[in-house]
């Protein structure tokens, strides 16, 4: 690619090929385009097998050349995957399986009729909805970081260029000085989306002002929070956006080399990233004299082995250098002394994904979204006890209630909202009294939680908050690198106290020790992993203290989760003596004659819950 003008010519040529998808009219290379989600979630639900079956049906009918099949990234509504969208109509089919390919071709492609049974049925209104963006799931979303996920083929650079790809880089190299880029980021109000919320312009400024013969740009794609898949989805659906943003960062701070540190457990993301890097090099967006300027920059991948602590930026740098992934004391900070002792900036995937759009559309556009101190949007992986699990991107300031009820579709089976966990193992639980909190960095910190990288787990009354705190602490203990004593030893002692509580063996003195230990770990650990490890314990103890007291004083788990504190009994009023539960019990703890009330031997029962799942008469009680 020699210059900006040539990029614009290519952009127009590529847009002509896909104008059916763009709804711009005019001639088109294809009669229809079929977009099929090829994100990890849908691939695990046989979307690739559907594509193969679809190609076979099109070949059989002699129309393969007139139909463009596009394997794209995550659409977001994962609960309804695999998702298929057919243009120019924009018809949205959900939960599509390989066997459905024949009907879609025969009815929709050949006759122009929708396959009604594959259309989306809203679970509340029961309304049939034909277009994905018309579903309630998307009504309050604003896709910036996720703008191209579900719109382009991530393995074709021409599709990224058609959707204004590399325009931001061309603008920066031809129009902006390095200080202009920093000023734009400052006005936009962009803060780090990896959890801490540090102003992006400030981090880049420190690195720019640090003198050195070599500097580095790092993308932190080591996404390790349980239930989080935001960064993975961006890498799978729009890898060129990260390459473009890192190249802009290299120009701004004076770096010539970048690395994307991505965990090896993300094979699809790794594959598409490498394809995108190779394409960017071939097209001239990486390498020497980019777009005919004197600026040179290149990128490489580095694979992580799944250590959660390597999500901490200094541990990540150690890993790239070939050392054990352990955090470094700070200061000096990476912007002054980072990778191989050189000035380095480390930004996570979502932060970088916003930057090309900020350059193209302007800092005022980005700053117009969000709140006074938290600008723009935030991506969340919405999971747990929720109707619409998936990936959502909302303007900062959207309330938790709006996310759970309006976007997420509420909690299934008529259950009540109990809490939402944000920030993963480093975050806290938000109780019902803060259901209407406006989601931004400062508000979440004020109520004992944190933004984190973007996991959002919803819980109902059947979740035990002591057990939730134990779950996250088990994860932290397993992932601690062991370098500092407060984290290595302190989290283990803290976990032992939680285990005593869930077994009904703790005392009030243990609760006091637990709280004291939380503050000691938080104040004395070396890195963010240890400093935030007590957050789930502190927040659940603060907002759900009565549950802790019930475990300790009454030897009772109100949610019926902690096995040592519950009993399974049979209600004689509802039991019909059908023997289904007895046949299912793996330890033969249920006894009784046919058509007579059964009993459970408490000494034998392992509380596995299979009897509850089996009983059609709701005769099994937990208490």
XYZ file of C-alpha atoms in Angstrom:
623
model
C 0.000 0.000 0.000
C 1.749 3.140 -1.212
C -0.459 5.934 0.089
C -3.813 7.059 1.531
C -5.287 7.690 -1.909
C -4.660 4.102 -2.957
C -6.283 2.888 0.276
C -9.421 4.905 -0.541
C -9.584 3.436 -4.041
C -9.382 -0.069 -2.612
C -12.026 0.787 -0.034
C -14.520 1.802 -2.715
C -13.731 -1.252 -4.838
C -14.212 -3.602 -1.919
C -17.450 -1.898 -0.859
C -18.877 -2.494 -4.340
C -18.478 -6.230 -3.780
C -20.544 -6.269 -0.588
C -23.146 -3.568 -1.199
C -25.966 -6.069 -0.590
C -24.768 -6.238 3.011
C -24.356 -2.478 3.153
C -27.835 -1.858 1.714
C -26.444 0.809 -0.649
C -28.146 -0.413 -3.807
C -26.442 -0.696 -7.164
C -24.927 -3.711 -8.839
C -23.623 -6.532 -6.700
C -21.368 -9.505 -7.231
C -23.824 -11.797 -5.404
C -27.576 -12.297 -5.248
C -27.442 -13.003 -1.522
C -24.946 -13.072 1.304
C -25.295 -15.553 4.173
C -23.505 -14.501 7.360
C -22.782 -17.417 9.691
C -21.365 -16.932 13.184
C -17.975 -18.635 13.414
C -17.064 -17.487 16.907
C -15.911 -20.142 19.368
C -19.350 -20.497 20.979
C -21.166 -21.139 17.708
C -18.355 -23.311 16.346
C -18.838 -25.553 19.376
C -22.531 -25.753 18.412
C -21.758 -27.018 14.881
C -21.794 -23.781 12.875
C -18.888 -25.043 10.719
C -20.847 -28.234 9.989
C -23.780 -26.020 8.987
C -21.551 -24.083 6.579
C -20.378 -27.339 4.984
C -23.970 -28.566 4.642
C -25.035 -25.182 3.227
C -22.296 -25.246 0.592
C -23.390 -28.751 -0.404
C -27.029 -27.700 -0.812
C -26.088 -24.655 -2.888
C -23.877 -26.799 -5.130
C -26.660 -29.353 -5.518
C -29.027 -26.615 -6.698
C -26.441 -25.061 -9.029
C -26.401 -21.652 -7.323
C -23.164 -21.770 -5.309
C -21.499 -19.036 -7.393
C -24.339 -16.560 -6.836
C -24.354 -16.844 -3.021
C -21.590 -15.511 -0.762
C -21.170 -17.413 2.510
C -19.351 -15.318 5.125
C -17.888 -16.902 8.260
C -18.002 -14.017 10.677
C -17.376 -13.236 14.332
C -19.667 -13.287 17.369
C -23.015 -11.512 16.937
C -23.394 -11.316 20.720
C -26.646 -13.175 21.360
C -24.860 -16.409 22.265
C -27.937 -17.975 23.902
C -29.502 -18.215 20.425
C -26.447 -19.502 18.554
C -25.518 -20.633 15.994
C -26.826 -17.474 14.316
C -27.331 -16.977 10.574
C -28.288 -13.708 8.821
C -29.255 -13.590 5.154
C -28.866 -10.361 3.134
C -30.285 -8.289 1.524
C -33.374 -9.124 3.612
C -31.456 -9.182 6.892
C -33.446 -12.226 8.027
C -32.147 -13.613 11.317
C -32.223 -17.352 12.016
C -31.226 -18.746 15.405
C -30.088 -22.091 16.831
C -29.437 -23.303 13.309
C -28.176 -26.872 12.878
C -26.598 -28.658 9.845
C -29.914 -30.370 9.037
C -31.525 -26.930 8.589
C -29.323 -26.080 5.587
C -31.577 -27.996 3.177
C -34.730 -26.161 4.278
C -33.054 -22.725 4.242
C -31.827 -23.231 0.664
C -35.047 -24.820 -0.627
C -37.408 -22.334 0.991
C -35.552 -19.050 1.640
C -32.882 -18.997 -1.091
C -34.898 -20.653 -3.866
C -38.420 -19.389 -3.097
C -37.858 -16.233 -1.045
C -39.913 -17.535 1.897
C -38.739 -17.377 5.519
C -38.280 -20.553 7.555
C -40.544 -19.516 10.397
C -39.539 -22.151 12.924
C -35.959 -20.816 12.881
C -36.979 -17.203 13.520
C -36.506 -15.573 16.933
C -39.463 -15.770 19.327
C -39.283 -13.231 22.156
C -39.703 -15.121 25.430
C -41.871 -12.394 26.995
C -44.032 -10.964 24.206
C -43.910 -14.210 22.158
C -43.496 -11.906 19.155
C -41.683 -13.291 16.101
C -38.766 -11.014 15.192
C -37.151 -11.206 11.752
C -34.088 -9.000 12.239
C -31.373 -9.385 14.832
C -31.088 -5.695 15.686
C -34.855 -5.538 16.323
C -34.591 -7.946 19.274
C -34.775 -6.414 22.783
C -31.214 -7.664 23.322
C -29.826 -4.924 21.042
C -32.144 -2.004 21.789
C -29.933 -0.383 24.450
C -26.565 -1.430 23.070
C -24.029 0.741 21.252
C -21.396 -1.296 19.389
C -18.015 0.440 19.134
C -15.391 -2.117 20.158
C -17.642 -4.832 18.690
C -18.630 -2.818 15.609
C -17.306 -5.318 13.048
C -18.068 -8.540 14.901
C -20.798 -10.216 12.877
C -20.372 -7.762 9.971
C -17.167 -8.880 8.265
C -15.132 -11.969 7.465
C -12.216 -11.571 9.926
C -9.890 -13.563 7.664
C -10.225 -11.147 4.724
C -8.425 -7.810 4.971
C -10.481 -6.434 2.079
C -13.643 -6.646 4.178
C -11.991 -4.718 7.021
C -10.856 -2.068 4.535
C -14.393 -1.864 3.085
C -15.671 -0.950 6.549
C -13.222 1.969 6.902
C -10.362 -0.223 8.085
C -6.920 1.419 8.274
C -8.444 4.856 7.619
C -7.453 5.871 11.167
C -3.842 4.813 10.581
C -3.724 6.698 7.282
C -5.168 9.790 8.952
C -2.642 9.636 11.784
C 0.377 9.136 9.511
C -0.669 11.838 7.048
C -2.346 14.480 9.227
C -1.590 13.990 12.946
C 1.548 14.680 14.897
C 2.301 12.394 17.834
C 1.002 15.079 20.185
C -2.193 15.349 18.121
C -2.924 11.669 18.771
C -2.413 12.148 22.510
C -4.636 15.228 22.515
C -7.378 13.286 20.701
C -7.223 10.441 23.224
C -7.267 12.908 26.101
C -10.365 14.692 24.788
C -12.104 11.377 24.163
C -11.759 10.390 27.821
C -10.780 6.798 26.916
C -9.718 4.837 29.996
C -8.149 1.380 30.114
C -10.747 -1.359 29.688
C -8.594 -3.991 31.397
C -10.001 -3.118 34.807
C -7.993 -0.308 36.384
C -9.460 2.452 34.213
C -6.164 4.364 33.847
C -6.383 7.183 31.255
C -5.004 5.845 27.986
C -3.498 9.137 26.823
C -1.541 9.416 30.072
C 0.013 5.950 29.754
C 0.999 6.689 26.153
C 2.381 10.112 27.145
C 4.697 8.602 29.758
C 6.103 6.168 27.187
C 6.457 8.890 24.539
C 8.452 11.095 26.904
C 10.744 8.265 28.059
C 13.965 8.468 25.985
C 15.180 5.172 24.491
C 16.602 3.651 21.332
C 13.782 1.070 21.345
C 10.211 1.046 22.629
C 7.451 -1.555 22.599
C 3.671 -1.773 22.242
C 1.963 -4.749 23.906
C -1.617 -5.965 23.529
C -2.693 -7.839 26.652
C -5.021 -10.563 25.337
C -4.460 -12.846 28.323
C -8.138 -12.920 29.281
C -8.389 -15.222 32.296
C -11.490 -14.277 34.319
C -13.977 -17.158 34.668
C -16.842 -16.596 32.239
C -15.115 -13.771 30.343
C -14.808 -13.896 26.551
C -14.907 -10.243 25.469
C -11.337 -9.965 24.200
C -11.473 -13.385 22.558
C -14.534 -12.332 20.564
C -12.888 -9.133 19.321
C -9.774 -11.025 18.256
C -11.888 -13.654 16.492
C -14.222 -11.175 14.822
C -12.097 -8.083 14.112
C -8.345 -8.775 14.451
C -7.276 -5.983 12.069
C -8.706 -3.373 14.455
C -6.116 -4.420 17.048
C -3.297 -4.353 14.495
C -4.325 -0.882 13.341
C -4.574 0.458 16.899
C -1.196 -0.978 17.912
C 0.422 0.551 14.843
C -1.067 3.939 15.776
C 0.300 3.434 19.298
C 3.732 2.621 17.876
C 3.735 5.846 15.854
C 2.614 7.873 18.888
C 5.223 6.675 21.390
C 8.034 6.056 18.884
C 8.019 2.252 18.943
C 8.933 -0.028 16.068
C 7.900 -3.388 17.507
C 4.744 -4.754 19.079
C 3.586 -8.048 20.574
C 0.126 -9.508 21.075
C 0.236 -11.714 24.165
C -2.654 -14.139 23.796
C -3.400 -17.333 25.675
C -2.896 -20.555 23.747
C -6.374 -21.750 24.836
C -7.774 -19.384 22.182
C -6.841 -21.351 19.012
C -9.393 -19.623 16.745
C -8.274 -16.177 17.907
C -4.603 -17.101 17.460
C -5.226 -18.441 13.967
C -7.159 -15.359 12.810
C -4.660 -12.982 14.390
C -1.790 -14.623 12.545
C -3.718 -14.498 9.260
C -4.448 -10.802 9.853
C -0.804 -10.004 10.695
C 0.388 -11.776 7.543
C -2.186 -9.923 5.428
C -1.260 -6.562 6.982
C 2.399 -7.179 6.161
C 1.625 -8.204 2.578
C -0.608 -5.156 2.048
C 1.884 -2.722 3.602
C 0.193 -1.833 6.882
C 3.018 -3.487 8.840
C 6.730 -3.428 8.091
C 8.924 -0.755 6.556
C 7.707 2.681 5.387
C 4.014 2.169 6.107
C 1.723 3.969 3.614
C 4.764 5.536 1.951
C 5.911 7.342 5.125
C 9.178 6.995 7.035
C 7.377 5.166 9.867
C 8.094 1.441 10.329
C 6.405 -0.944 12.738
C 5.922 -4.697 12.996
C 3.981 -7.166 15.153
C 4.427 -10.691 16.461
C 2.382 -13.092 18.564
C 3.442 -14.511 21.909
C 1.366 -17.336 23.378
C 0.631 -17.598 27.089
C 0.150 -20.912 28.866
C -2.974 -19.967 30.807
C -1.514 -18.479 34.002
C -4.051 -15.959 35.316
C -1.287 -13.863 36.911
C 0.144 -13.136 33.438
C -2.827 -10.835 32.897
C -0.964 -8.482 35.276
C 1.170 -6.341 32.995
C 4.565 -6.831 34.627
C 4.085 -10.616 34.911
C 3.114 -10.565 31.228
C 6.380 -8.780 30.381
C 8.360 -11.381 32.319
C 6.612 -14.119 30.344
C 7.380 -12.505 26.971
C 11.032 -12.287 28.040
C 11.017 -16.055 28.578
C 10.978 -15.945 32.360
C 8.505 -17.291 34.899
C 5.359 -15.144 34.901
C 5.696 -13.255 38.187
C 4.940 -9.579 38.846
C 7.676 -6.985 39.258
C 7.721 -4.346 41.985
C 6.557 -0.947 40.748
C 7.950 1.700 40.244
C 9.536 1.740 37.765
C 6.396 1.377 35.662
C 6.490 -0.278 32.230
C 6.068 3.068 30.433
C 9.522 3.956 31.778
C 11.163 0.536 32.090
C 9.188 -2.322 30.604
C 9.932 -5.108 28.131
C 13.684 -5.853 28.056
C 14.133 -2.735 30.189
C 12.740 -0.440 27.460
C 9.715 1.932 27.627
C 6.586 -0.118 26.962
C 2.841 0.436 26.886
C 0.465 -2.415 27.679
C -3.196 -2.057 26.675
C -5.887 -4.707 26.646
C -7.837 -5.737 23.547
C -10.998 -3.719 24.191
C -9.058 -0.504 24.867
C -7.245 -0.827 21.546
C -10.435 -1.754 19.649
C -11.882 1.685 20.435
C -8.945 3.712 19.119
C -9.445 3.517 15.310
C -13.055 4.683 15.703
C -11.997 7.562 17.960
C -9.541 8.737 15.294
C -12.010 8.349 12.392
C -15.159 9.705 14.072
C -13.536 12.163 16.462
C -12.957 12.403 20.192
C -16.161 14.407 20.728
C -18.216 11.558 19.238
C -16.720 9.075 21.697
C -16.953 11.467 24.655
C -20.653 12.061 23.922
C -21.336 8.533 25.183
C -21.054 7.523 28.817
C -20.791 9.548 32.010
C -18.736 12.548 33.057
C -15.740 10.496 34.238
C -16.312 7.287 32.293
C -16.653 7.971 28.567
C -17.645 5.642 25.775
C -18.972 2.103 26.012
C -18.098 -1.074 27.908
C -18.283 -4.677 26.729
C -19.577 -7.296 29.164
C -19.762 -11.068 28.951
C -23.218 -11.606 30.408
C -23.690 -14.999 32.044
C -25.135 -16.899 34.966
C -28.846 -16.920 35.813
C -29.970 -14.882 32.823
C -32.155 -15.503 29.755
C -29.899 -13.941 27.136
C -26.355 -15.036 27.855
C -23.890 -13.421 25.502
C -21.754 -10.433 24.697
C -23.162 -6.938 25.235
C -21.725 -3.460 24.676
C -23.475 -0.665 26.527
C -22.821 3.062 27.006
C -21.197 3.794 30.354
C -23.917 4.864 32.775
C -26.397 2.153 31.779
C -27.889 0.710 34.967
C -27.412 -2.843 36.143
C -31.185 -3.318 36.039
C -31.266 -2.336 32.344
C -28.500 -4.822 31.545
C -30.144 -7.699 33.426
C -33.793 -7.099 32.557
C -33.938 -5.175 29.286
C -30.876 -6.580 27.514
C -30.464 -9.876 29.340
C -34.172 -10.664 29.332
C -34.382 -11.134 33.097
C -33.839 -14.181 35.294
C -35.347 -17.506 34.165
C -38.140 -19.454 35.871
C -39.553 -16.460 37.733
C -36.637 -16.321 40.174
C -35.579 -13.076 41.850
C -32.356 -11.153 41.298
C -29.978 -11.673 44.217
C -26.620 -10.297 43.074
C -24.339 -9.632 40.117
C -20.619 -10.282 40.172
C -18.496 -7.848 38.164
C -14.751 -7.935 37.753
C -14.348 -11.697 38.104
C -12.111 -12.961 40.940
C -10.948 -9.380 41.500
C -14.432 -7.896 41.737
C -17.341 -7.842 44.121
C -21.001 -8.728 44.279
C -23.649 -6.064 43.706
C -26.792 -6.653 45.838
C -30.460 -5.754 45.055
C -30.214 -2.400 46.848
C -27.791 -1.281 44.128
C -29.764 -2.783 41.241
C -30.172 0.693 39.734
C -26.505 1.665 39.981
C -25.215 3.358 36.826
C -22.335 1.219 35.577
C -19.082 3.166 35.456
C -15.646 2.975 37.077
C -16.338 5.222 40.056
C -19.821 3.944 40.916
C -18.726 0.312 40.991
C -15.706 1.118 43.156
C -17.928 3.064 45.562
C -20.147 0.042 46.232
C -17.268 -2.410 46.744
C -17.035 -3.860 43.249
C -15.004 -2.955 40.172
C -15.330 -2.810 36.401
C -12.681 -5.429 35.775
C -12.187 -6.628 32.236
C -15.934 -7.145 31.771
C -17.323 -10.368 33.203
C -20.852 -9.967 34.591
C -22.336 -13.011 36.332
C -25.980 -12.815 37.442
C -27.211 -14.767 40.494
C -30.662 -15.618 41.867
C -31.917 -16.741 45.291
C -30.621 -20.257 44.720
C -27.017 -19.017 44.884
C -25.222 -19.123 48.239
C -23.070 -16.025 48.594
C -20.591 -17.745 50.918
C -20.160 -20.468 48.324
C -19.723 -17.819 45.592
C -16.936 -16.144 47.584
C -15.306 -19.557 48.119
C -15.509 -20.350 44.399
C -13.651 -17.197 43.369
C -11.087 -17.555 46.146
C -10.378 -21.156 45.105
C -9.569 -19.777 41.667
C -7.247 -17.114 43.104
C -5.410 -19.593 45.336
C -4.863 -21.860 42.336
C -3.607 -18.992 40.162
C -1.376 -17.200 42.692
C 2.224 -17.171 41.455
C 3.477 -17.499 45.043
C 6.037 -14.687 44.849
C 4.739 -12.716 47.846
C 3.708 -14.130 51.241
C 0.421 -12.207 51.729
C -0.996 -13.712 48.541
C 0.703 -17.128 48.656
C -0.138 -17.899 52.299
C -2.875 -15.395 53.110
C -5.321 -16.496 50.416
C -4.924 -20.142 51.500
C -5.707 -19.287 55.131
C -8.668 -17.217 53.933
C -9.962 -20.125 51.870
C -9.651 -22.444 54.887
C -11.905 -20.119 56.894
C -14.510 -20.079 54.103
C -14.401 -23.865 53.928
C -15.026 -24.046 57.684
C -18.021 -21.735 57.271
C -19.573 -23.796 54.466
C -19.074 -26.976 56.515
C -20.786 -25.486 59.567
C -17.643 -25.652 61.714
C -16.794 -21.925 61.972
C -17.265 -19.562 64.901
C -17.885 -15.830 65.175
C -14.194 -15.468 65.949
C -13.460 -16.987 62.539
C -15.561 -14.270 60.905
C -13.488 -11.599 62.650
C -10.264 -13.314 61.549
C -11.609 -13.540 58.010
C -12.289 -9.824 57.779
C -8.925 -8.895 59.306
C -7.080 -11.235 56.945
C -8.872 -9.743 53.937
C -7.557 -6.277 54.730
C -4.034 -7.580 55.406
C -3.867 -9.388 52.049
C -5.273 -6.390 50.192
C -2.838 -3.917 51.738
C 0.357 -5.978 51.507
C 0.252 -8.061 48.319
C 2.719 -7.245 45.559
C 0.367 -7.102 42.551
C -3.252 -6.598 41.615
C -4.087 -10.297 41.830
C -3.364 -10.440 45.553
C -4.541 -6.906 46.290
C -8.009 -7.634 44.883
C -8.306 -11.325 45.859
C -10.339 -10.534 49.031
C -12.906 -8.411 47.132
C -15.483 -11.204 46.619
C -15.235 -12.103 50.326
C -15.480 -8.521 51.573
C -18.399 -7.588 49.334
C -20.460 -10.702 50.109
C -19.767 -10.362 53.825
C -20.766 -6.686 53.712
C -24.008 -7.122 51.782
C -25.008 -10.660 52.783
C -23.754 -10.884 56.369
C -26.943 -12.664 57.449
C -25.991 -15.606 55.228
C -22.594 -15.891 56.885
C -24.241 -15.741 60.320
C -26.781 -18.413 59.343
C -23.930 -20.738 58.385
C -22.049 -20.059 61.631
C -24.797 -19.703 64.247
C -27.599 -21.833 62.834
C -25.496 -24.341 60.841
C -27.822 -23.637 57.940
C -27.307 -22.650 54.300
C -30.321 -20.471 53.386
C -29.844 -21.136 49.654
C -29.568 -24.892 50.147
C -26.193 -25.120 48.414
C -23.598 -26.064 51.073
C -23.927 -29.849 51.277
C -22.817 -30.239 54.894
C -25.578 -27.897 56.045
C -28.574 -29.287 54.150
C -30.824 -32.326 54.233
C -32.929 -33.837 51.485
C -36.343 -34.976 52.718
C -39.458 -36.358 51.048
C -42.800 -34.584 51.466
C -45.396 -37.316 52.267
C -48.168 -35.113 50.848
C -46.612 -35.064 47.387
C -44.855 -38.441 47.214
C -46.768 -40.986 45.075
C -44.356 -43.860 45.611
C -43.462 -44.012 41.924
C -39.888 -45.171 42.851
C -38.302 -42.947 40.168
C -36.086 -41.214 42.739
C -34.980 -44.524 44.280
C -33.993 -45.883 40.871
C -31.975 -42.740 40.125
C -30.126 -42.477 43.471
C -26.476 -43.508 42.849
C -25.929 -44.651 46.483
C -29.325 -46.328 47.129
C -30.162 -43.882 49.936
C -33.921 -43.815 49.099
C -36.167 -46.645 50.299
C -39.880 -47.431 50.099
C -42.448 -49.671 48.528
C -44.261 -48.955 45.276
C -47.175 -46.503 45.758
C -46.086 -45.782 49.359
C -44.236 -42.783 50.759
C -40.464 -43.133 50.445
C -37.739 -42.068 52.900
C -34.145 -40.846 52.507
C -31.386 -42.336 54.667
C -29.510 -39.192 55.751
C -26.402 -41.177 56.704
C -26.059 -42.487 53.143
C -27.328 -39.512 51.074
C -24.556 -37.648 49.228
C -26.837 -34.727 48.313
C -26.155 -34.986 44.594
C -29.579 -33.591 43.651
C -30.474 -36.290 41.108
C -33.640 -37.144 43.050
C -34.854 -33.543 42.714
C -34.214 -33.579 38.975
C -36.066 -36.889 38.625
C -39.151 -36.289 40.777
C -42.111 -35.112 38.680
C -44.254 -34.383 41.738
C -41.934 -31.903 43.527
C -41.858 -34.162 46.563
C -38.158 -33.638 47.415
C -37.424 -30.768 49.798
C -34.042 -29.232 50.579
C -33.520 -27.612 53.959
